[in-house]
Amino acid sequence: AQAVLVRLAQVVAARANVIARSPREAALVSPRFCATSMSHCGPENDGSLAYRLEDYLLSGSFIEQLNRFVSSHAPSFKDVEGWEHQHEWYDSYLEYESMLNHRVEAFLKVEGVTASEAVKACELARAGGNQDYRFFEYLAAAIDYQRFHAVMLEFKSGQRDISHWWQCFAPMH
């Protein structure tokens, strides 16, 4: 399962050709995710496996779960730039990694596909130039502690906000 998560994150991160390493970089490349509209809530439904993976990973239940996780953990994070990180932050990372691993495994089981098939679908989406997928940000944070730390700082500072997660799924007016 860990290998699946790692490979999917590598594929989709390579598609975007960026994994921000600091909150400042992230602010330049990542819009505020689903803060008030659906404009950044993912690609148009083309029926592909990559789309279904995006839809599954960024479903209301996951966003709600992520919001609970962030609300509980992000306040303790600090930008330490070169200083030692607190052990509890790494424990939070391990919890997050497990949460994403379970989600990816559940998707593969529900879809009845292998990890290789899911990776191939992500590679096809990347080759097709689709830039609307957002799940790579969360997968990348599950395989890279530094990226996870940056994402937690983004949530803490308000650069990233899913506290009103249900608005992602409300019809646009």
CSV table of C-alpha atoms in Angstrom, one decimal:
chain,number,residue,atom,x,y,z
A,1,ALA,CA,0.0,0.0,0.0
A,2,GLN,CA,2.8,2.4,0.8
A,3,ALA,CA,4.3,1.8,-2.6
A,4,VAL,CA,1.0,2.6,-4.2
A,5,LEU,CA,0.7,5.8,-2.4
A,6,VAL,CA,4.3,6.8,-3.2
A,7,ARG,CA,3.9,5.9,-7.0
A,8,LEU,CA,0.6,7.8,-7.3
A,9,ALA,CA,2.0,10.8,-5.6
A,10,GLN,CA,5.1,10.8,-7.8
A,11,VAL,CA,3.1,10.5,-11.0
A,12,VAL,CA,0.7,13.3,-10.2
A,13,ALA,CA,3.4,15.5,-8.7
A,14,ALA,CA,5.5,15.0,-11.9
A,15,ARG,CA,2.4,16.0,-13.9
A,16,ALA,CA,2.2,19.3,-12.1
A,17,ASN,CA,6.0,19.5,-12.1
A,18,VAL,CA,6.0,21.0,-8.7
A,19,ILE,CA,5.9,20.1,-5.1
A,20,ALA,CA,6.3,23.2,-3.0
A,21,ARG,CA,8.8,22.8,-0.2
A,22,SER,CA,7.8,25.9,1.8
A,23,PRO,CA,4.6,27.8,2.6
A,24,ARG,CA,5.8,30.6,0.5
A,25,GLU,CA,6.3,28.3,-2.6
A,26,ALA,CA,3.0,26.7,-2.0
A,27,ALA,CA,1.2,30.1,-2.0
A,28,LEU,CA,2.6,30.7,-5.4
A,29,VAL,CA,1.5,27.4,-6.9
A,30,SER,CA,-1.5,26.3,-5.0
A,31,PRO,CA,-4.8,28.2,-4.9
A,32,ARG,CA,-6.8,28.2,-1.6
A,33,PHE,CA,-8.4,24.9,-1.9
A,34,CYS,CA,-12.2,25.0,-2.0
A,35,ALA,CA,-12.4,28.1,0.2
A,36,THR,CA,-15.5,29.6,-1.3
A,37,SER,CA,-16.3,28.1,-4.7
A,38,MET,CA,-15.9,25.0,-6.8
A,39,SER,CA,-13.4,26.7,-9.1
A,40,HIS,CA,-10.5,24.7,-7.7
A,41,CYS,CA,-12.3,21.5,-6.7
A,42,GLY,CA,-11.0,19.3,-9.5
A,43,PRO,CA,-11.3,18.3,-13.1
A,44,GLU,CA,-14.4,17.9,-15.3
A,45,ASN,CA,-15.8,14.4,-15.3
A,46,ASP,CA,-14.4,12.6,-18.2
A,47,GLY,CA,-15.2,9.1,-16.8
A,48,SER,CA,-11.5,8.1,-16.5
A,49,LEU,CA,-10.0,6.2,-13.7
A,50,ALA,CA,-7.9,9.2,-12.9
A,51,TYR,CA,-11.0,11.3,-12.5
A,52,ARG,CA,-12.7,8.7,-10.3
A,53,LEU,CA,-9.5,8.6,-8.1
A,54,GLU,CA,-9.7,12.4,-7.8
A,55,ASP,CA,-13.4,12.2,-7.0
A,56,TYR,CA,-12.9,9.5,-4.4
A,57,LEU,CA,-9.9,11.1,-2.7
A,58,LEU,CA,-11.5,14.5,-2.6
A,59,SER,CA,-15.0,13.5,-1.7
A,60,GLY,CA,-16.9,15.2,1.1
A,61,SER,CA,-16.1,12.5,3.5
A,62,PHE,CA,-12.4,12.9,2.9
A,63,ILE,CA,-12.5,16.7,3.0
A,64,GLU,CA,-14.4,16.5,6.3
A,65,GLN,CA,-11.9,14.0,7.7
A,66,LEU,CA,-9.0,16.2,6.5
A,67,ASN,CA,-10.7,19.2,8.1
A,68,ARG,CA,-10.9,17.4,11.5
A,69,PHE,CA,-7.3,16.3,11.2
A,70,VAL,CA,-6.1,19.8,10.3
A,71,SER,CA,-8.2,21.4,13.1
A,72,SER,CA,-6.7,19.1,15.6
A,73,HIS,CA,-3.0,19.1,14.4
A,74,ALA,CA,-2.2,22.3,12.4
A,75,PRO,CA,-2.3,24.7,15.4
A,76,SER,CA,0.7,23.1,17.0
A,77,PHE,CA,2.9,23.5,13.9
A,78,LYS,CA,5.5,26.3,13.6
A,79,ASP,CA,7.8,27.5,10.9
A,80,VAL,CA,11.2,26.6,12.3
A,81,GLU,CA,13.4,27.1,9.2
A,82,GLY,CA,16.5,25.1,10.0
A,83,TRP,CA,15.6,24.4,13.7
A,84,GLU,CA,14.6,21.1,15.1
A,85,HIS,CA,11.1,19.9,14.5
A,86,GLN,CA,9.0,18.7,17.3
A,87,HIS,CA,8.4,14.9,17.6
A,88,GLU,CA,4.6,15.4,17.8
A,89,TRP,CA,4.7,16.8,14.3
A,90,TYR,CA,6.2,13.6,12.9
A,91,ASP,CA,3.6,11.6,14.8
A,92,SER,CA,1.0,13.7,13.1
A,93,TYR,CA,2.6,13.0,9.8
A,94,LEU,CA,2.5,9.2,10.4
A,95,GLU,CA,-1.2,9.5,11.3
A,96,TYR,CA,-1.8,11.5,8.1
A,97,GLU,CA,0.2,9.0,6.0
A,98,SER,CA,-1.9,6.1,7.4
A,99,MET,CA,-5.2,8.0,6.7
A,100,LEU,CA,-4.2,8.5,3.0
A,101,ASN,CA,-2.9,4.9,2.7
A,102,HIS,CA,-6.3,3.6,3.9
A,103,ARG,CA,-8.1,5.9,1.5
A,104,VAL,CA,-6.0,4.8,-1.6
A,105,GLU,CA,-6.3,1.1,-0.7
A,106,ALA,CA,-10.1,1.5,-0.3
A,107,PHE,CA,-10.3,3.1,-3.7
A,108,LEU,CA,-8.4,0.3,-5.4
A,109,LYS,CA,-10.6,-2.3,-3.7
A,110,VAL,CA,-13.9,-0.4,-4.6
A,111,GLU,CA,-12.8,0.0,-8.2
A,112,GLY,CA,-11.4,-3.5,-8.5
A,113,VAL,CA,-8.2,-2.2,-10.1
A,114,THR,CA,-4.5,-2.7,-9.3
A,115,ALA,CA,-2.1,0.0,-8.2
A,116,SER,CA,-0.5,-0.3,-11.6
A,117,GLU,CA,-3.7,0.5,-13.4
A,118,ALA,CA,-4.3,3.5,-11.2
A,119,VAL,CA,-0.8,4.8,-11.8
A,120,LYS,CA,-1.2,4.3,-15.6
A,121,ALA,CA,-4.5,6.3,-15.5
A,122,CYS,CA,-2.7,9.1,-13.7
A,123,GLU,CA,0.1,9.0,-16.2
A,124,LEU,CA,-2.5,9.2,-19.0
A,125,ALA,CA,-4.1,12.2,-17.4
A,126,ARG,CA,-0.7,13.8,-17.1
A,127,ALA,CA,0.2,13.1,-20.7
A,128,GLY,CA,-3.2,14.6,-21.7
A,129,GLY,CA,-2.1,17.9,-20.0
A,130,ASN,CA,-5.0,18.0,-17.5
A,131,GLN,CA,-4.0,20.5,-14.8
A,132,ASP,CA,-7.2,20.5,-12.8
A,133,TYR,CA,-6.4,17.5,-10.5
A,134,ARG,CA,-5.8,18.5,-6.9
A,135,PHE,CA,-5.4,15.3,-5.0
A,136,PHE,CA,-1.6,15.2,-5.7
A,137,GLU,CA,-1.1,17.9,-3.1
A,138,TYR,CA,-2.5,15.7,-0.4
A,139,LEU,CA,-0.8,12.5,-1.7
A,140,ALA,CA,2.6,14.4,-1.9
A,141,ALA,CA,2.1,15.5,1.7
A,142,ALA,CA,1.6,11.8,2.7
A,143,ILE,CA,5.0,10.7,1.3
A,144,ASP,CA,7.2,13.7,2.2
A,145,TYR,CA,7.4,15.0,5.7
A,146,GLN,CA,8.7,18.4,4.6
A,147,ARG,CA,5.8,18.8,2.3
A,148,PHE,CA,3.4,17.7,5.0
A,149,HIS,CA,4.9,20.3,7.4
A,150,ALA,CA,4.5,23.0,4.7
A,151,VAL,CA,0.8,22.0,4.2
A,152,MET,CA,0.1,22.2,7.9
A,153,LEU,CA,1.7,25.6,8.0
A,154,GLU,CA,-0.5,26.7,5.1
A,155,PHE,CA,-3.6,25.5,7.0
A,156,LYS,CA,-2.5,27.2,10.2
A,157,SER,CA,-1.8,30.6,8.4
A,158,GLY,CA,-5.1,30.4,6.4
A,159,GLN,CA,-3.3,30.1,3.0
A,160,ARG,CA,-5.2,26.8,2.7
A,161,ASP,CA,-8.7,26.6,4.1
A,162,ILE,CA,-11.2,23.7,4.1
A,163,SER,CA,-13.1,24.7,7.3
A,164,HIS,CA,-16.2,25.3,5.1
A,165,TRP,CA,-15.6,22.1,3.1
A,166,TRP,CA,-19.3,21.7,2.3
A,167,GLN,CA,-19.1,24.8,0.1
A,168,CYS,CA,-17.0,22.8,-2.4
A,169,PHE,CA,-20.1,20.7,-3.2
A,170,ALA,CA,-22.7,23.5,-3.3
A,171,PRO,CA,-24.1,24.5,-6.7
A,172,MET,CA,-22.5,27.6,-8.1
A,173,HIS,CA,-24.9,30.6,-8.5
